CSV table of C-alpha atoms and ligand atoms in Angstrom, one decimal:
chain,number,residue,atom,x,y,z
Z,11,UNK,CA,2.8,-13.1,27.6
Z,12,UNK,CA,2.1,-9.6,27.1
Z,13,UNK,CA,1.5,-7.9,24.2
Z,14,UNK,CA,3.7,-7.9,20.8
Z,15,UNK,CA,3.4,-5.1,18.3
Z,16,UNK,CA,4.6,-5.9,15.0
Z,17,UNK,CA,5.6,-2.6,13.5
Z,18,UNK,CA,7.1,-4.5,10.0
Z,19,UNK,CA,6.7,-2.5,7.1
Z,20,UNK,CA,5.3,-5.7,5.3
Z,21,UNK,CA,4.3,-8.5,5.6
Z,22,UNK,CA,2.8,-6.6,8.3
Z,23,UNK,CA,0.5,-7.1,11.3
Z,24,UNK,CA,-3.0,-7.8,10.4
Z,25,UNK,CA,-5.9,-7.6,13.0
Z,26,UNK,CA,-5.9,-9.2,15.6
Z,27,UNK,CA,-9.8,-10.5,15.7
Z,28,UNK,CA,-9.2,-10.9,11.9
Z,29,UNK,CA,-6.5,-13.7,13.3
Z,30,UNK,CA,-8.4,-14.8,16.0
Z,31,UNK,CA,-11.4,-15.7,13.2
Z,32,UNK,CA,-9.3,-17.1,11.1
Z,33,UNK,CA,-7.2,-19.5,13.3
Z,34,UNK,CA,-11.0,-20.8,14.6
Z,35,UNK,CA,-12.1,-21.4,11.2
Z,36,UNK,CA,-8.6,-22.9,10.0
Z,37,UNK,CA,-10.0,-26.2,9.9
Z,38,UNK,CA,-13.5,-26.3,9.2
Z,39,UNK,CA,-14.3,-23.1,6.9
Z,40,UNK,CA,-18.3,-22.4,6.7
Z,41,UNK,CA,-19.3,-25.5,8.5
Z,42,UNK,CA,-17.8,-28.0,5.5
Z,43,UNK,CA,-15.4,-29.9,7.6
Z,44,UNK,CA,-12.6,-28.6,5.9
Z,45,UNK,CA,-10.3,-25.5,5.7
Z,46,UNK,CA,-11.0,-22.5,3.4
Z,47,UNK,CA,-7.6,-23.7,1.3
Z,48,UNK,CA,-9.2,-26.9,1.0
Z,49,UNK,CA,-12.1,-25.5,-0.8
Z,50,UNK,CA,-12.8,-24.9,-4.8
Z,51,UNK,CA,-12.5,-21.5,-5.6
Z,52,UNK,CA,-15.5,-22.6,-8.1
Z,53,UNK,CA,-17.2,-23.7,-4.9
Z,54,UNK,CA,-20.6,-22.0,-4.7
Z,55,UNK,CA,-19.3,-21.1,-1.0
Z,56,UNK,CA,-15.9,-19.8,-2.4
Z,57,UNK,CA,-18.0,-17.7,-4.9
Z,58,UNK,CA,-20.3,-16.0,-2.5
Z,59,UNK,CA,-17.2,-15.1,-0.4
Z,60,UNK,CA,-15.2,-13.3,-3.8
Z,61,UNK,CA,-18.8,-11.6,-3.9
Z,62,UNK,CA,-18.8,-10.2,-0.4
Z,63,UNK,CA,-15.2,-9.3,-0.5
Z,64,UNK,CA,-15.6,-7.2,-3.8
Z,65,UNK,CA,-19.1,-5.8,-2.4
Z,66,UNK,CA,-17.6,-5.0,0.5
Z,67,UNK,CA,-14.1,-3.6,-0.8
Z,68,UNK,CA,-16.4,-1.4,-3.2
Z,69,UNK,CA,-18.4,0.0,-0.3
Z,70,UNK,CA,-15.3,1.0,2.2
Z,71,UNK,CA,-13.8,2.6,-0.7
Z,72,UNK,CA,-16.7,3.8,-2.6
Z,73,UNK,CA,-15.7,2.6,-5.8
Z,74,UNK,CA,-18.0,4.1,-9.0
Z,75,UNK,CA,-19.5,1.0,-11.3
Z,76,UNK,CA,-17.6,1.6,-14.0
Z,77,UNK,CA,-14.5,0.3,-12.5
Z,78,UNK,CA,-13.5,-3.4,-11.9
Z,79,UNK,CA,-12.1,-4.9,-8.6
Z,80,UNK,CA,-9.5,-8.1,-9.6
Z,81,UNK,CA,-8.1,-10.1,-7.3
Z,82,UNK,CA,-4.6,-10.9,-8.6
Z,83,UNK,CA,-1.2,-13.2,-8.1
Z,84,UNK,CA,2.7,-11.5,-7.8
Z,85,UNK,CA,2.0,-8.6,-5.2
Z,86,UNK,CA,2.9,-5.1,-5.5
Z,87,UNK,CA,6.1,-5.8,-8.4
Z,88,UNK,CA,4.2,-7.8,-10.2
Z,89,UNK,CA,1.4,-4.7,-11.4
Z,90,UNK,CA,4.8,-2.6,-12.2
Z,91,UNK,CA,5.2,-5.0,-15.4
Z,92,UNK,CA,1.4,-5.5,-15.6
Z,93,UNK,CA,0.7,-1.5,-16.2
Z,94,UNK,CA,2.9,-1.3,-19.0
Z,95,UNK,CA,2.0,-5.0,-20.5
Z,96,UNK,CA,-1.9,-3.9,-20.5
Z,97,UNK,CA,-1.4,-0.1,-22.0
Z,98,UNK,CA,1.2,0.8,-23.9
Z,99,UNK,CA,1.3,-1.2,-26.9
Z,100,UNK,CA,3.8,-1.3,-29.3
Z,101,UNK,CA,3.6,3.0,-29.4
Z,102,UNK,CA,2.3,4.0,-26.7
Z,103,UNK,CA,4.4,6.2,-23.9
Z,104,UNK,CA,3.8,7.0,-20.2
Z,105,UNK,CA,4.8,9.4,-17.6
Z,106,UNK,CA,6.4,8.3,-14.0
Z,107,UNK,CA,6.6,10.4,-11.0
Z,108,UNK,CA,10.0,9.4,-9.2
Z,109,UNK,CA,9.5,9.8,-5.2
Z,110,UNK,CA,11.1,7.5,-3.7
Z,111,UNK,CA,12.2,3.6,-3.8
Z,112,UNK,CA,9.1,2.3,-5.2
Z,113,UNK,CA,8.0,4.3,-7.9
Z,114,UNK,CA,11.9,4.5,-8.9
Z,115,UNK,CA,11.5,0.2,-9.2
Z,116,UNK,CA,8.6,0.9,-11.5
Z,117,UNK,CA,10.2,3.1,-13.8
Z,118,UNK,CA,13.2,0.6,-13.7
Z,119,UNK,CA,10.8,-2.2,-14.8
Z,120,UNK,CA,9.1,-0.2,-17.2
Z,121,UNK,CA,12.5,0.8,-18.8
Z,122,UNK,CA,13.4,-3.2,-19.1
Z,123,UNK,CA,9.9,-3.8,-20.8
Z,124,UNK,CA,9.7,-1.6,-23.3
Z,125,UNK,CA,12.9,0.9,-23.5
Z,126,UNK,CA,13.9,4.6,-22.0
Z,127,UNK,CA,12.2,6.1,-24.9
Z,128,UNK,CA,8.9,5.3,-24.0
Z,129,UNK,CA,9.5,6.3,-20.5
Z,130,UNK,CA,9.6,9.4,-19.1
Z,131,UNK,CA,9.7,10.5,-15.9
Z,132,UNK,CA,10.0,13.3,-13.1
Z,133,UNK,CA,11.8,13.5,-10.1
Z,134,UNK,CA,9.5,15.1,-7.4
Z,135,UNK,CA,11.0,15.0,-4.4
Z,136,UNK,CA,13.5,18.1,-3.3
Z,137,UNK,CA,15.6,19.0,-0.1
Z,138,UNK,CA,14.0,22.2,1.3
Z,139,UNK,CA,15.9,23.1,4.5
Z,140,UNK,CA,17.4,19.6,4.8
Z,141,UNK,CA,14.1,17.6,4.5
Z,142,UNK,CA,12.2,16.0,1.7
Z,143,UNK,CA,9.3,17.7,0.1
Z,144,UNK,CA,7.7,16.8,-3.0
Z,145,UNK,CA,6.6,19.0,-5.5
Z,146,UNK,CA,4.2,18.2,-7.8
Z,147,UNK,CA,4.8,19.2,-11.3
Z,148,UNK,CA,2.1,21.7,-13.1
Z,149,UNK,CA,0.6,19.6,-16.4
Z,150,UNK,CA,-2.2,22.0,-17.1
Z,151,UNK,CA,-2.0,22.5,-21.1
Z,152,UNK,CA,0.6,19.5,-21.3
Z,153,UNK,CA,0.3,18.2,-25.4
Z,154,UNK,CA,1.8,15.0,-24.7
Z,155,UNK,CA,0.2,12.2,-25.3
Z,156,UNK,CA,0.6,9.6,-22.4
Z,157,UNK,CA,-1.1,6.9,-22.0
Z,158,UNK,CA,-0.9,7.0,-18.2
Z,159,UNK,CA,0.7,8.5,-15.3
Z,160,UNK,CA,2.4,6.5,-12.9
Z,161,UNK,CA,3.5,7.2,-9.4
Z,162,UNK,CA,3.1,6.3,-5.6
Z,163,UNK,CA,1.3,8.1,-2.8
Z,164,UNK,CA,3.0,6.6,-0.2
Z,165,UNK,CA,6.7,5.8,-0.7
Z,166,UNK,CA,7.0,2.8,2.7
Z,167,UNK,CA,10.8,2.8,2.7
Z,168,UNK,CA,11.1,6.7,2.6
Z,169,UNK,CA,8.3,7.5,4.7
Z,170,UNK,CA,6.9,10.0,2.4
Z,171,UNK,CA,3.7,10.4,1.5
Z,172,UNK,CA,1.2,12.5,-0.8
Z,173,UNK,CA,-1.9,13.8,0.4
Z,174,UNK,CA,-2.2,16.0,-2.8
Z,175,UNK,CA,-4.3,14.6,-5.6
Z,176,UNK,CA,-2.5,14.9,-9.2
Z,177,UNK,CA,-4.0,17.1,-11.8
Z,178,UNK,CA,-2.8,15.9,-15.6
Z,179,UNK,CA,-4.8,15.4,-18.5
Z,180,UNK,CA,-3.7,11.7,-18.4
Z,181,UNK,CA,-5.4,8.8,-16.6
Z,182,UNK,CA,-3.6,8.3,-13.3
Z,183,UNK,CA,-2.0,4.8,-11.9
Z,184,UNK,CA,-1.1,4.6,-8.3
Z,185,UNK,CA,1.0,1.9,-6.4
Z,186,UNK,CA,-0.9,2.0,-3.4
Z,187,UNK,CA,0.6,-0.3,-2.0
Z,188,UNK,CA,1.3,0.9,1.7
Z,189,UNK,CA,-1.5,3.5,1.6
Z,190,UNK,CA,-4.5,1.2,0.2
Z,191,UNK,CA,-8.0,2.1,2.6
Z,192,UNK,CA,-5.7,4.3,5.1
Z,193,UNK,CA,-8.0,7.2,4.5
Z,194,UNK,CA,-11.0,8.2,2.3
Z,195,UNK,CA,-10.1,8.8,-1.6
Z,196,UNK,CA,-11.8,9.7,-4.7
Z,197,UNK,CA,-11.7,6.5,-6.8
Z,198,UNK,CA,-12.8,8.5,-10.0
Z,199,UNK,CA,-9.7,10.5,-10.0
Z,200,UNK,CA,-7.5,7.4,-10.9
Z,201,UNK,CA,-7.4,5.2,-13.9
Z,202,UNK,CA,-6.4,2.5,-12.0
Z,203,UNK,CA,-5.3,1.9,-8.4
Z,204,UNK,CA,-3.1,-1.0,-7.7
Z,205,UNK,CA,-1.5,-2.8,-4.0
Z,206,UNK,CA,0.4,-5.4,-2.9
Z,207,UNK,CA,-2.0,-7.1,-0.6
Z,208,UNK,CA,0.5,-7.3,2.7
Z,209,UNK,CA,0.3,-3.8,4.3
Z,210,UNK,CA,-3.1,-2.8,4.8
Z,211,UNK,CA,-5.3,-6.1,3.0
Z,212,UNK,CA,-3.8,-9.3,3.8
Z,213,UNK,CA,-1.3,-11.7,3.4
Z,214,UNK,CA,1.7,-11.6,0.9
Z,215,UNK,CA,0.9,-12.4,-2.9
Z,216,UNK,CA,-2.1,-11.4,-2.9
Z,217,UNK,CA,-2.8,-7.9,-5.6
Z,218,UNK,CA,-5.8,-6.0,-5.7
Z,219,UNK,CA,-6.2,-4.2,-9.0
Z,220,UNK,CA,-9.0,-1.5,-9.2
Z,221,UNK,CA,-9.2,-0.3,-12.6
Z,222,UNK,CA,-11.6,2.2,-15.2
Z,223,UNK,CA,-13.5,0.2,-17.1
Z,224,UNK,CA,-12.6,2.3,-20.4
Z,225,UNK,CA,-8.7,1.9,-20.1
Z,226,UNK,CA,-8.8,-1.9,-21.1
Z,227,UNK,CA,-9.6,-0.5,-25.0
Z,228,UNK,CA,-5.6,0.5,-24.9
Z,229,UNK,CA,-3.8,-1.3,-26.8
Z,230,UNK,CA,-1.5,-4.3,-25.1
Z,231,UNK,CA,1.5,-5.7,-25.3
Z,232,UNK,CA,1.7,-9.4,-25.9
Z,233,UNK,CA,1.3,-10.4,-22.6
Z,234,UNK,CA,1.0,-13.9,-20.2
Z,235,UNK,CA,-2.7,-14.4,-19.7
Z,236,UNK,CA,-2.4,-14.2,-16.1
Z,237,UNK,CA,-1.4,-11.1,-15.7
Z,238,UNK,CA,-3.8,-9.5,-18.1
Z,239,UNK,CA,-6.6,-7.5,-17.0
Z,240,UNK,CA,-9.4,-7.9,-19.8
Z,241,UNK,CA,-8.8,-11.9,-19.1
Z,242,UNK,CA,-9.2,-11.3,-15.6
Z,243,UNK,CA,-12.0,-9.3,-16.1
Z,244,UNK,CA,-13.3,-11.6,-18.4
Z,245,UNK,CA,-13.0,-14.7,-15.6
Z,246,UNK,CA,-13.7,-12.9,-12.4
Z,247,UNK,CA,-10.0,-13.1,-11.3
Z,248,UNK,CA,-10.2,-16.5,-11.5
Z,249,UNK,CA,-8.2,-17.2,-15.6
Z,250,UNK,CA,-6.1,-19.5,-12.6
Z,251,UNK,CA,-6.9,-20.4,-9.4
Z,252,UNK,CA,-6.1,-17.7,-7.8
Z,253,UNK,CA,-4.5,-17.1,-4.2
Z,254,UNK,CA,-8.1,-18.4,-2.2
Z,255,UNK,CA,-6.6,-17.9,1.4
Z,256,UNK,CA,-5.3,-14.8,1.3
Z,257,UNK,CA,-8.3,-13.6,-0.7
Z,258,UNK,CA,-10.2,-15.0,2.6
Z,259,UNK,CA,-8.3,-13.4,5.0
Z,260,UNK,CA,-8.8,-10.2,2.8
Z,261,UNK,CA,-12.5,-10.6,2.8
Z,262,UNK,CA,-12.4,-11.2,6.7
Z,263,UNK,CA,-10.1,-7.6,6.6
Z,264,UNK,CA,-12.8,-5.6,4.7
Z,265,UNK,CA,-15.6,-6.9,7.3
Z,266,UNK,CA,-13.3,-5.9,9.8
Z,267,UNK,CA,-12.5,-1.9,8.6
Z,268,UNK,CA,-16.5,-2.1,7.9
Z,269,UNK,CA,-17.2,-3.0,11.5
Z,270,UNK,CA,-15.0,0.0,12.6
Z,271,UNK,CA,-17.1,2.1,10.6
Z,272,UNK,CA,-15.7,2.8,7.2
Z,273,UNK,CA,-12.8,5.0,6.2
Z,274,UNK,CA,-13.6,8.1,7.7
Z,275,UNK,CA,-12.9,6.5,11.2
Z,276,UNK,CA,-9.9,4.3,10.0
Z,277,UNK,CA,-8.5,7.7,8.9
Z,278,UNK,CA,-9.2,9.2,12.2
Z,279,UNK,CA,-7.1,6.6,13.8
Z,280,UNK,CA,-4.8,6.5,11.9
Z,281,UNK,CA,-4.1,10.6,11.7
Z,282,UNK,CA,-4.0,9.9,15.5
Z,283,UNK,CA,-1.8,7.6,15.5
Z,284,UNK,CA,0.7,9.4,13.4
Z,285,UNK,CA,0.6,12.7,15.8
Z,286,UNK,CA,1.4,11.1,18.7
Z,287,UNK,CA,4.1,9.5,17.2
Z,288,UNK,CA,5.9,12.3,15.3
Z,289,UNK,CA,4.9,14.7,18.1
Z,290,UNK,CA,7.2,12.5,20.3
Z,291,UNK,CA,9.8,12.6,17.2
Z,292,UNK,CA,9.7,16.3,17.3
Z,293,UNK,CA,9.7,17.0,20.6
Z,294,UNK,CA,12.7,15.4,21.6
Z,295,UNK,CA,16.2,16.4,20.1
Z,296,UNK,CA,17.3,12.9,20.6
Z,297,UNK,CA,15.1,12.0,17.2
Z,298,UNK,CA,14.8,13.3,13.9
Z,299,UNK,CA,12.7,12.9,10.6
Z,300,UNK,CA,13.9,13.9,7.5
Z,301,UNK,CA,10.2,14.8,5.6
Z,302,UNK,CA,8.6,17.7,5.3
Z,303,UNK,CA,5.5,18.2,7.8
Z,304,UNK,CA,3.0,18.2,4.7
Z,305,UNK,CA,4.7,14.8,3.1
Z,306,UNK,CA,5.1,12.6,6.4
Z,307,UNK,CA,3.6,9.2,6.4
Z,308,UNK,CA,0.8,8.2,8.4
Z,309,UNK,CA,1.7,4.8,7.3
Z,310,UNK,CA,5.6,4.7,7.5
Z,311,UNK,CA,7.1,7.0,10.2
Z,312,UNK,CA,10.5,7.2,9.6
Z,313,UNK,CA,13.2,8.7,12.2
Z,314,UNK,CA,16.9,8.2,13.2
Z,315,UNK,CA,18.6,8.5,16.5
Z,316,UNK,CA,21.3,11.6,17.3
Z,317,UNK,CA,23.7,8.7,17.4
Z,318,UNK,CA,23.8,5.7,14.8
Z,319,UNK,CA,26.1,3.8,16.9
Z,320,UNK,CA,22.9,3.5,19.4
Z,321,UNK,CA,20.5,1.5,16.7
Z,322,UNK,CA,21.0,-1.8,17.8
Z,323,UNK,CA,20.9,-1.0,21.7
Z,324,UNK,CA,17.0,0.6,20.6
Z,325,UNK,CA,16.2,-2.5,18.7
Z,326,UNK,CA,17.2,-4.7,21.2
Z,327,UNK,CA,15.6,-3.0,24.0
Z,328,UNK,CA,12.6,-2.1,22.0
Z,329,UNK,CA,12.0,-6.0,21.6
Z,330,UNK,CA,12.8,-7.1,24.9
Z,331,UNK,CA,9.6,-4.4,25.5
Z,332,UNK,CA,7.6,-6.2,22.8
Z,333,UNK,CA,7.7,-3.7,19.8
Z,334,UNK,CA,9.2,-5.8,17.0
Z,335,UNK,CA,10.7,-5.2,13.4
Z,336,UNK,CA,11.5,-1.0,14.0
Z,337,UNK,CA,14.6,-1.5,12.0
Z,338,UNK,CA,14.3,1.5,8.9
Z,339,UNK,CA,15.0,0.0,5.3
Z,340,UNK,CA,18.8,-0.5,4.4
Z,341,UNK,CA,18.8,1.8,2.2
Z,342,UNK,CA,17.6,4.8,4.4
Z,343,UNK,CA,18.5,3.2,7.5
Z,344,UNK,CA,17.7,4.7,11.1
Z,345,UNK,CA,14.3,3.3,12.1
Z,346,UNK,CA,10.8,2.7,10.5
Z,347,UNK,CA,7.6,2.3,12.6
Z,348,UNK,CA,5.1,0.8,10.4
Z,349,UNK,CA,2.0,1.7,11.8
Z,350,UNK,CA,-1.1,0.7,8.9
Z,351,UNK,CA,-4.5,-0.1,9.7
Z,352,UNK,CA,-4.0,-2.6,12.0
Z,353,UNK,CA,-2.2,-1.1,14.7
Z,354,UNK,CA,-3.5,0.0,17.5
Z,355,UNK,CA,-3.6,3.0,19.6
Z,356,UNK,CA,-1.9,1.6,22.2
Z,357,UNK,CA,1.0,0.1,20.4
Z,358,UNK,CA,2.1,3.2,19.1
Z,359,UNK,CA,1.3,5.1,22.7
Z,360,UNK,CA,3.8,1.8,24.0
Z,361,UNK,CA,6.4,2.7,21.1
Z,362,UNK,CA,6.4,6.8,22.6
Z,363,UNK,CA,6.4,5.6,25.7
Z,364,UNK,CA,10.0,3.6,25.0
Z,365,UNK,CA,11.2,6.5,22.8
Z,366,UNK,CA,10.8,9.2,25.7
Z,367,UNK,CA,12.2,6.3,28.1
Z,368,UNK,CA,15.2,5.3,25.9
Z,369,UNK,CA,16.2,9.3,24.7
Z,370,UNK,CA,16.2,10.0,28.5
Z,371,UNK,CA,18.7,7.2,29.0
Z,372,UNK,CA,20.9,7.6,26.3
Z,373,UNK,CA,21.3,11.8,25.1
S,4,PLP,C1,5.6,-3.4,-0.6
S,4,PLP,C2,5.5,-2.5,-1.7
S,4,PLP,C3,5.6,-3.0,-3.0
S,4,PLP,C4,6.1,-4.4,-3.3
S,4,PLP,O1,5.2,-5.4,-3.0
S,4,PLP,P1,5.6,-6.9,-3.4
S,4,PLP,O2,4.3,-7.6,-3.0
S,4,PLP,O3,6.7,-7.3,-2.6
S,4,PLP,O4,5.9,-7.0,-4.8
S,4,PLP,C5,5.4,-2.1,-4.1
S,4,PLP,N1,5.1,-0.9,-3.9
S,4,PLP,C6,4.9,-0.4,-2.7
S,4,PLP,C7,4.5,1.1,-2.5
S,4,PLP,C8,5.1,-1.1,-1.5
S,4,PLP,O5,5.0,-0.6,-0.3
């Protein structure tokens, strides 16, 4: 069988010698006789893998001391409840950013929590000659006392992402979701830095929650222990048992970005993984993406054909070829190529390869 590439926008692909580990260890983990979901996550061999995976997660992303790393249940959603739970108290307010259709769910939640009048927010993204830019809003001198910022630098159903940092007087939360260890940040910039574990980490469930030691003074809301961060903090992500395989195979991902040598060459992959692909896009009338050049996702490339009536035909051919799960969200329809960490080179060069192939066939 030749090769399939799995360009799902989550779950999504994971690597393959990250797979190929795990299916050999599936049933005897560390030489115990038994599978790593067998195993205590009090084990002493559980416990020196939770230490690995933080000291390794805090390496690739250079992540200052005063921070914490937690492991957590309910995915990317469930932190959307959990921000507002652990910061705003009964008084507090907080800023969103609005960009697309993840950091409009958070507001959404955030308005069910605790009302519209402790949640403002901002729509950034506008139409500048029929494609969608984000403007960042100027807070320099703002008076307004937020207890945090909200938004998301890479919006996975829109395909639009932000490569600008945010300047505010507030601390900064990020739903980095689809963006998580694509490319080299600056921790200390954000209060906290939140994703669902599925796109660039692991499997499904799975949350990693990176967050400023000094923000868990705020004030809470009455909250279920399990999604607080001072009791996680206070248990080592473990108030629960927590989600032990996928915090394995997350592990097993960090050794495996750290083998490719760190962020700075994931980044360089991935930025050339992107060109080739929108430079196909954009070279060829046949497609189109709607994003400005300085806002297009190197995660999410987004594009629709000249004709809609000709999506299924491209799926179905695109398949047959071995490039899976292209179809764009419902809500934005066209296509999506989801291309995150663990794609390689080739299947995106396979992908242009079937774009310049099918446009030929069917302008
Ligand atoms: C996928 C995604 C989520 C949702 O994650 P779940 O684990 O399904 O809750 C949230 N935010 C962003 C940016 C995402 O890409």
């Amino acid at each position: 069988m030749s090769a399939t590439y799995n360009f799902c926008a989550g779950p999504a692909m994971l690597p393959h010698a990250v797979m190929e580990k795990a299916q050999q260890e599936l049933l005897d983990w560390n030489g115990q006789g038994v599978s790593v979901m067998e195993t205590s996550h009090r084990s002493k061999e559980f416990i020196a893998l939770t230490e690995q995976a933080e000291s390794d997660l805090r390496e690739l992303m250079n992540i200052p001391s005063n921070y914490h790393v937690l492991f957590m249940h309910g995915g990317g959603r469930g932190q959307f409840s959990a921000v507002v739970n652990n910061f705003l108290g009964e008084d507090g307010k907080a800023l969103y950013l609005k960009g697309g259709q993840w950091s409009n769910a958070a507001v959404d939640e955030a308005i069910k929590l605790v009302g519209e009048d402790k949640i403002d927010s901002i729509e950034i993204v506008q139409k500048d000659n029929g494609l969608n830019k984000v403007v960042l809003p100027e807070f320099e001198g703002d008076k307004e006392q937020y207890r945090y910022l909200h938004y998301c630098p890479n919006e996975t159903v829109n395909g639009i992402e932000i490569f600008d940092e945010i300047d505010c007087p507030w601390p900064v939360i990020a739903d980095m979701s689809s963006t998580i260890m694509s490319r080299e940040i600056d921790v200390s910039r954000f209060g906290v830095i939140y994703a669902g574990a599925q796109k660039n980490i692991g499997p499904s469930g799975l949350s990693i929650v990176i967050v400023r030691d000094e923000l868990l003074a705020l004030p809470s809301l009455k909250q279920s222990s399990i999604m607080d961060y001072r009791v996680a903090v206070k248990n080592g992500s473990m108030y629960n048992t927590p989600p032990t395989f996928a915090w394995y195979l997350a592990a097993e991902v960090f050794a495996w970005l750290k083998s490719l040598g760190g962020l700075k060459q994931v980044a360089i992959a991935n930025e050339k993984k992107a060109q080739l692909l929108y430079q196909c896009i954009d070279s060829l009338a046949f497609y189109r993406n709607g994003v400005a050049v300085e806002n297009r996702s190197n995660m999410n490339v987004t594009f629709q054909l000249a004709d809609d009536a000709l999506n299924d035909k491209f799926l179905a051919e695109a398949k047959a070829q071995g490039l899976i799960a292209l179809k764009g969200h419902r809500v934005v329809g066209g296509m999506r190529a989801s291309i995150y960490n663990a794609m390689p080179y080739e299947g995106v060069e396979k992908l242009v390869q079937f774009m310049e192939a099918f446009a030929k066939e069917n302008a």
